[in-house]
Amino acid sequence: MALITFSGFPSSGKTRRAQQLKAHLESRLADPDYSGPKLKVSVISDDELNVSREVYKDGRAEKPARAALFTAMQRQLGQDTILIIDAMNYIKGFRYQMYCAAREMKVRVCTVFVVATPELCKEWNAAREDGKAYAPEVLDSLIFRYEEPSSMVRWDSPLFTVPWTDEDVPVDDIWKAVTEGVVKPPNAGTQAVAKAPTDALRTLEHTSTTMVAALMAEHAASGGLGGPVTLSVSPAVQARLTLPPRNVTLSELQRLKRQFVTVHKKAITLGTVEKGAVDWSEESVAEKFAAYIEGSLKP
């Protein structure tokens, strides 16, 4: 249904804001006047995943922690869930990665930027008594490296800023974004490439070889006069093309066959950028090869 990404300095009050928002959303979903789909509200955080604050001391340890968060997000994201990511999400590239995953799942997205001054964050961090405080040098490093969300980029939009002076989150605006906002289609670059069937290479090679042999037979029978010919590729498949009024040699046809096979073999083995499903049936390959030969032999 929706992905709500929280972002902000460490110890800026993100968890408190996430819990406020969760309570508001659950209240609205339980309201007798609510007539939308049945939804649940879930929260994923470092604490939920048992990620220690110590991992932020070392970039090598931090990467697996982000990977765990991303994996958990992918598992819980769905059409029946409003998912809140309660974490710093201080790297814009990571926010973009989550945004792309949300688009793949065709859910709505928004970002909540929890704002507090560095001085307040340090004060609140020092006052923590739950054993989850950041080391002072780690806190300074994270604040320095923080990449602020921007409403000007699509992966942070729509963006809701919540300063430390506000008593509550802008629940009306967030509710509208997650229930009525535009569901953006998946990125073209992240969509799965259409795959060819397992026998496509064999079909390509066999069909083109059969057509070359049939063409030479038809050409010999016509005495090289050219004109329209019909090739019998198999009992169920025929291909039609027009030959030029000149002698066409076997070496010429074999060269065209090699070129045709090479080009289409790349599309089969590496994937194709063509929109929609690609037909690799014997009939389709025969039509393509016939058009390729006819176009190549034109004077």
XYZ file of C-alpha atoms in Angstrom:
299
model
C 0.000 0.000 0.000
C 2.647 2.528 1.064
C 6.241 3.015 2.192
C 6.953 5.831 4.657
C 10.674 6.505 4.995
C 11.838 8.394 8.065
C 15.116 10.293 7.915
C 17.016 12.531 10.285
C 20.083 12.970 12.467
C 20.792 10.242 15.030
C 18.957 10.881 18.314
C 16.740 13.494 16.660
C 13.465 11.913 17.809
C 12.635 9.739 14.792
C 11.343 6.801 16.818
C 8.981 9.020 18.818
C 7.642 10.521 15.584
C 7.305 7.073 13.986
C 5.287 5.830 16.965
C 3.095 8.947 16.842
C 2.414 8.333 13.166
C 1.762 4.608 13.679
C -0.784 5.361 16.403
C -2.569 7.946 14.213
C -2.688 5.639 11.190
C -3.993 2.686 13.192
C -6.646 4.929 14.740
C -7.842 6.059 11.304
C -7.885 2.511 9.950
C -10.001 1.408 12.929
C -12.417 4.312 12.533
C -15.961 3.100 11.656
C -16.107 5.783 8.945
C -13.063 4.323 7.156
C -14.255 2.445 4.061
C -10.962 1.655 2.340
C -9.100 -1.657 2.062
C -8.085 -3.567 5.181
C -4.541 -2.473 6.040
C -1.982 -3.005 8.765
C 0.727 -0.607 9.936
C 4.220 -2.009 10.512
C 7.458 -0.405 11.682
C 10.988 -1.566 10.872
C 13.892 -0.096 12.847
C 17.452 -0.897 13.894
C 16.082 -1.956 17.270
C 13.569 -4.318 15.637
C 16.424 -5.912 13.689
C 18.776 -5.959 16.710
C 21.274 -3.707 14.923
C 23.746 -2.275 17.442
C 24.757 1.384 17.361
C 28.339 0.069 17.250
C 28.012 -0.848 13.556
C 28.134 2.849 12.642
C 31.735 3.009 13.817
C 32.847 0.938 10.838
C 31.682 1.294 7.255
C 32.296 -2.410 6.614
C 29.960 -3.366 9.455
C 27.405 -0.753 8.452
C 26.817 -2.196 4.972
C 25.407 -5.529 6.243
C 23.196 -3.583 8.662
C 21.735 -1.549 5.780
C 21.325 -4.752 3.776
C 19.370 -6.316 6.655
C 17.113 -3.267 6.803
C 16.548 -3.338 3.044
C 15.779 -7.075 3.063
C 13.293 -6.680 5.907
C 11.671 -3.812 4.039
C 11.284 -5.927 0.898
C 9.733 -8.794 2.874
C 7.107 -6.663 4.576
C 6.273 -4.318 1.705
C 2.911 -5.147 0.182
C -0.506 -3.962 -0.947
C -1.975 -4.653 2.507
C 0.674 -2.819 4.545
C 1.627 0.739 5.408
C 5.295 0.236 6.213
C 7.248 2.783 8.272
C 11.052 2.684 8.091
C 12.273 4.138 11.390
C 15.990 4.647 10.731
C 18.435 7.427 9.897
C 18.391 6.631 6.170
C 21.061 9.287 5.915
C 22.443 8.158 2.525
C 20.409 9.445 -0.418
C 21.483 6.463 -2.537
C 19.932 4.103 0.011
C 16.715 6.114 0.064
C 16.660 5.880 -3.733
C 17.158 2.104 -3.524
C 14.155 1.761 -1.230
C 12.148 4.081 -3.493
C 12.857 1.831 -6.497
C 11.840 -1.261 -4.516
C 8.580 0.463 -3.574
C 7.890 1.312 -7.209
C 8.522 -2.317 -8.169
C 5.841 -3.310 -5.655
C 3.562 -0.529 -6.989
C 3.018 1.102 -3.602
C 2.852 4.778 -2.679
C 5.842 6.482 -1.100
C 6.599 9.487 1.083
C 9.452 10.722 3.269
C 9.270 12.193 6.771
C 12.251 14.409 7.614
C 12.637 14.704 11.392
C 14.570 17.898 12.082
C 16.591 18.748 15.191
C 19.744 20.810 15.586
C 23.056 18.975 16.062
C 23.323 20.495 19.538
C 19.933 19.102 20.561
C 20.780 15.685 19.122
C 23.990 15.592 21.151
C 22.125 16.687 24.279
C 19.372 14.077 23.836
C 21.922 11.377 22.978
C 23.916 12.098 26.151
C 20.753 11.917 28.246
C 19.703 8.473 26.993
C 19.464 5.814 29.681
C 18.358 2.889 27.529
C 21.858 1.812 26.553
C 21.269 2.847 22.928
C 23.268 6.063 22.861
C 25.797 6.704 20.119
C 29.440 7.256 20.985
C 30.174 11.016 20.696
C 32.634 10.562 17.822
C 30.154 8.326 15.947
C 27.388 10.869 16.424
C 29.589 13.662 15.067
C 30.590 11.536 12.068
C 26.987 10.597 11.211
C 25.825 14.205 11.458
C 28.691 15.296 9.210
C 27.901 12.600 6.606
C 24.140 13.106 6.660
C 22.585 13.766 3.231
C 19.455 15.819 3.751
C 16.249 14.839 1.908
C 14.993 17.225 -0.755
C 11.513 17.711 -2.161
C 13.199 18.470 -5.503
C 14.128 14.804 -6.093
C 11.533 12.158 -6.849
C 12.756 9.562 -4.332
C 12.252 11.929 -1.384
C 8.887 13.240 -2.572
C 6.393 13.946 -1.200
C 8.497 15.228 1.694
C 7.074 16.152 5.107
C 9.371 18.072 7.455
C 8.771 17.746 11.199
C 10.863 20.178 13.295
C 11.564 19.478 16.961
C 9.235 22.325 17.955
C 6.139 20.579 16.516
C 4.014 18.629 18.960
C 2.914 16.060 16.402
C 3.426 14.795 12.859
C 1.334 16.202 9.957
C -0.896 13.143 9.921
C -3.556 14.620 7.603
C -1.027 15.272 4.831
C 0.711 11.930 5.309
C -2.604 10.056 5.351
C -3.574 11.678 2.057
C -0.186 10.806 0.529
C -0.353 7.121 1.492
C -4.026 6.594 0.619
C -4.606 8.914 -2.340
C -1.152 9.666 -3.724
C 0.007 8.665 -7.198
C 1.330 5.121 -7.524
C 4.375 5.510 -9.749
C 5.174 2.740 -12.244
C 8.409 0.735 -11.912
C 11.592 2.229 -13.347
C 12.320 0.944 -16.842
C 15.892 0.192 -15.771
C 14.762 -2.070 -12.940
C 12.150 -4.063 -14.798
C 12.887 -7.658 -15.623
C 14.149 -8.182 -19.164
C 12.031 -10.409 -21.386
C 13.719 -13.810 -21.572
C 13.813 -16.060 -24.624
C 12.653 -19.694 -24.339
C 15.316 -22.342 -23.756
C 15.072 -23.712 -27.322
C 15.346 -20.292 -29.010
C 18.975 -20.764 -30.105
C 18.223 -24.141 -31.657
C 15.151 -22.730 -33.425
C 17.169 -19.773 -34.740
C 19.963 -21.944 -36.114
C 17.748 -24.716 -37.517
C 15.227 -22.368 -39.176
C 17.850 -20.176 -40.848
C 19.822 -23.211 -42.105
C 16.656 -24.811 -43.515
C 15.712 -21.580 -45.271
C 19.127 -21.208 -46.917
C 18.872 -24.750 -48.310
C 15.300 -24.143 -49.499
C 16.300 -20.844 -51.114
C 19.120 -22.437 -53.078
C 16.736 -25.136 -54.308
C 14.112 -22.555 -55.367
C 16.762 -20.380 -57.011
C 18.118 -23.293 -59.027
C 14.603 -24.329 -60.099
C 13.799 -20.826 -61.340
C 17.049 -20.474 -63.216
C 17.977 -17.326 -61.309
C 15.033 -15.312 -62.680
C 14.088 -14.011 -59.254
C 10.624 -12.920 -58.192
C 8.395 -14.030 -55.312
C 9.086 -17.464 -53.821
C 7.518 -19.525 -51.042
C 9.834 -21.554 -48.867
C 8.682 -24.609 -46.963
C 10.458 -24.371 -43.608
C 8.443 -27.166 -41.979
C 5.100 -28.885 -42.614
C 3.347 -26.095 -40.694
C 5.537 -23.083 -41.541
C 6.119 -21.313 -44.850
C 8.038 -18.110 -45.574
C 7.526 -15.756 -48.502
C 10.047 -13.344 -49.989
C 11.051 -11.799 -53.301
C 14.437 -12.633 -54.844
C 16.312 -10.224 -57.127
C 16.588 -11.073 -60.860
C 20.227 -12.192 -60.591
C 22.297 -15.128 -59.524
C 22.336 -15.538 -55.721
C 25.228 -17.646 -54.467
C 25.352 -20.051 -51.527
C 28.229 -18.111 -49.964
C 26.157 -14.924 -50.125
C 23.220 -16.558 -48.338
C 25.484 -18.173 -45.730
C 27.052 -14.780 -44.992
C 23.595 -13.260 -44.480
C 22.635 -16.200 -42.284
C 25.721 -15.711 -40.091
C 24.957 -12.018 -39.693
C 21.310 -12.689 -38.847
C 22.135 -15.419 -36.326
C 24.853 -13.326 -34.642
C 22.564 -10.351 -34.102
C 19.667 -12.412 -32.761
C 21.861 -14.689 -30.676
C 22.914 -11.641 -28.629
C 19.255 -10.789 -28.027
C 18.643 -14.354 -26.819
C 21.681 -14.723 -24.554
C 21.868 -11.176 -23.149
C 18.178 -10.310 -23.091
C 16.319 -7.900 -25.322
C 15.291 -4.271 -24.896
C 12.166 -4.727 -27.007
C 8.911 -3.848 -25.257
C 6.701 -6.751 -24.288
C 7.164 -10.433 -25.043
C 9.401 -11.447 -27.955
C 8.262 -14.296 -30.215
C 11.028 -16.833 -30.870
C 8.785 -19.407 -32.585
C 9.837 -21.051 -35.844
C 7.267 -19.011 -37.773
C 8.466 -15.710 -36.300
C 12.147 -16.498 -36.936
C 11.325 -17.503 -40.530
C 9.472 -14.218 -41.139
C 12.335 -12.179 -39.697
C 14.984 -14.021 -41.698
C 12.947 -13.734 -44.907
C 12.607 -9.961 -44.399
C 16.340 -9.720 -43.593
C 17.338 -11.612 -46.763
C 14.977 -9.619 -48.949
C 16.228 -6.326 -47.583
C 19.892 -7.321 -47.924
C 19.563 -8.594 -51.510
C 17.769 -5.513 -52.826
C 19.800 -3.770 -55.558
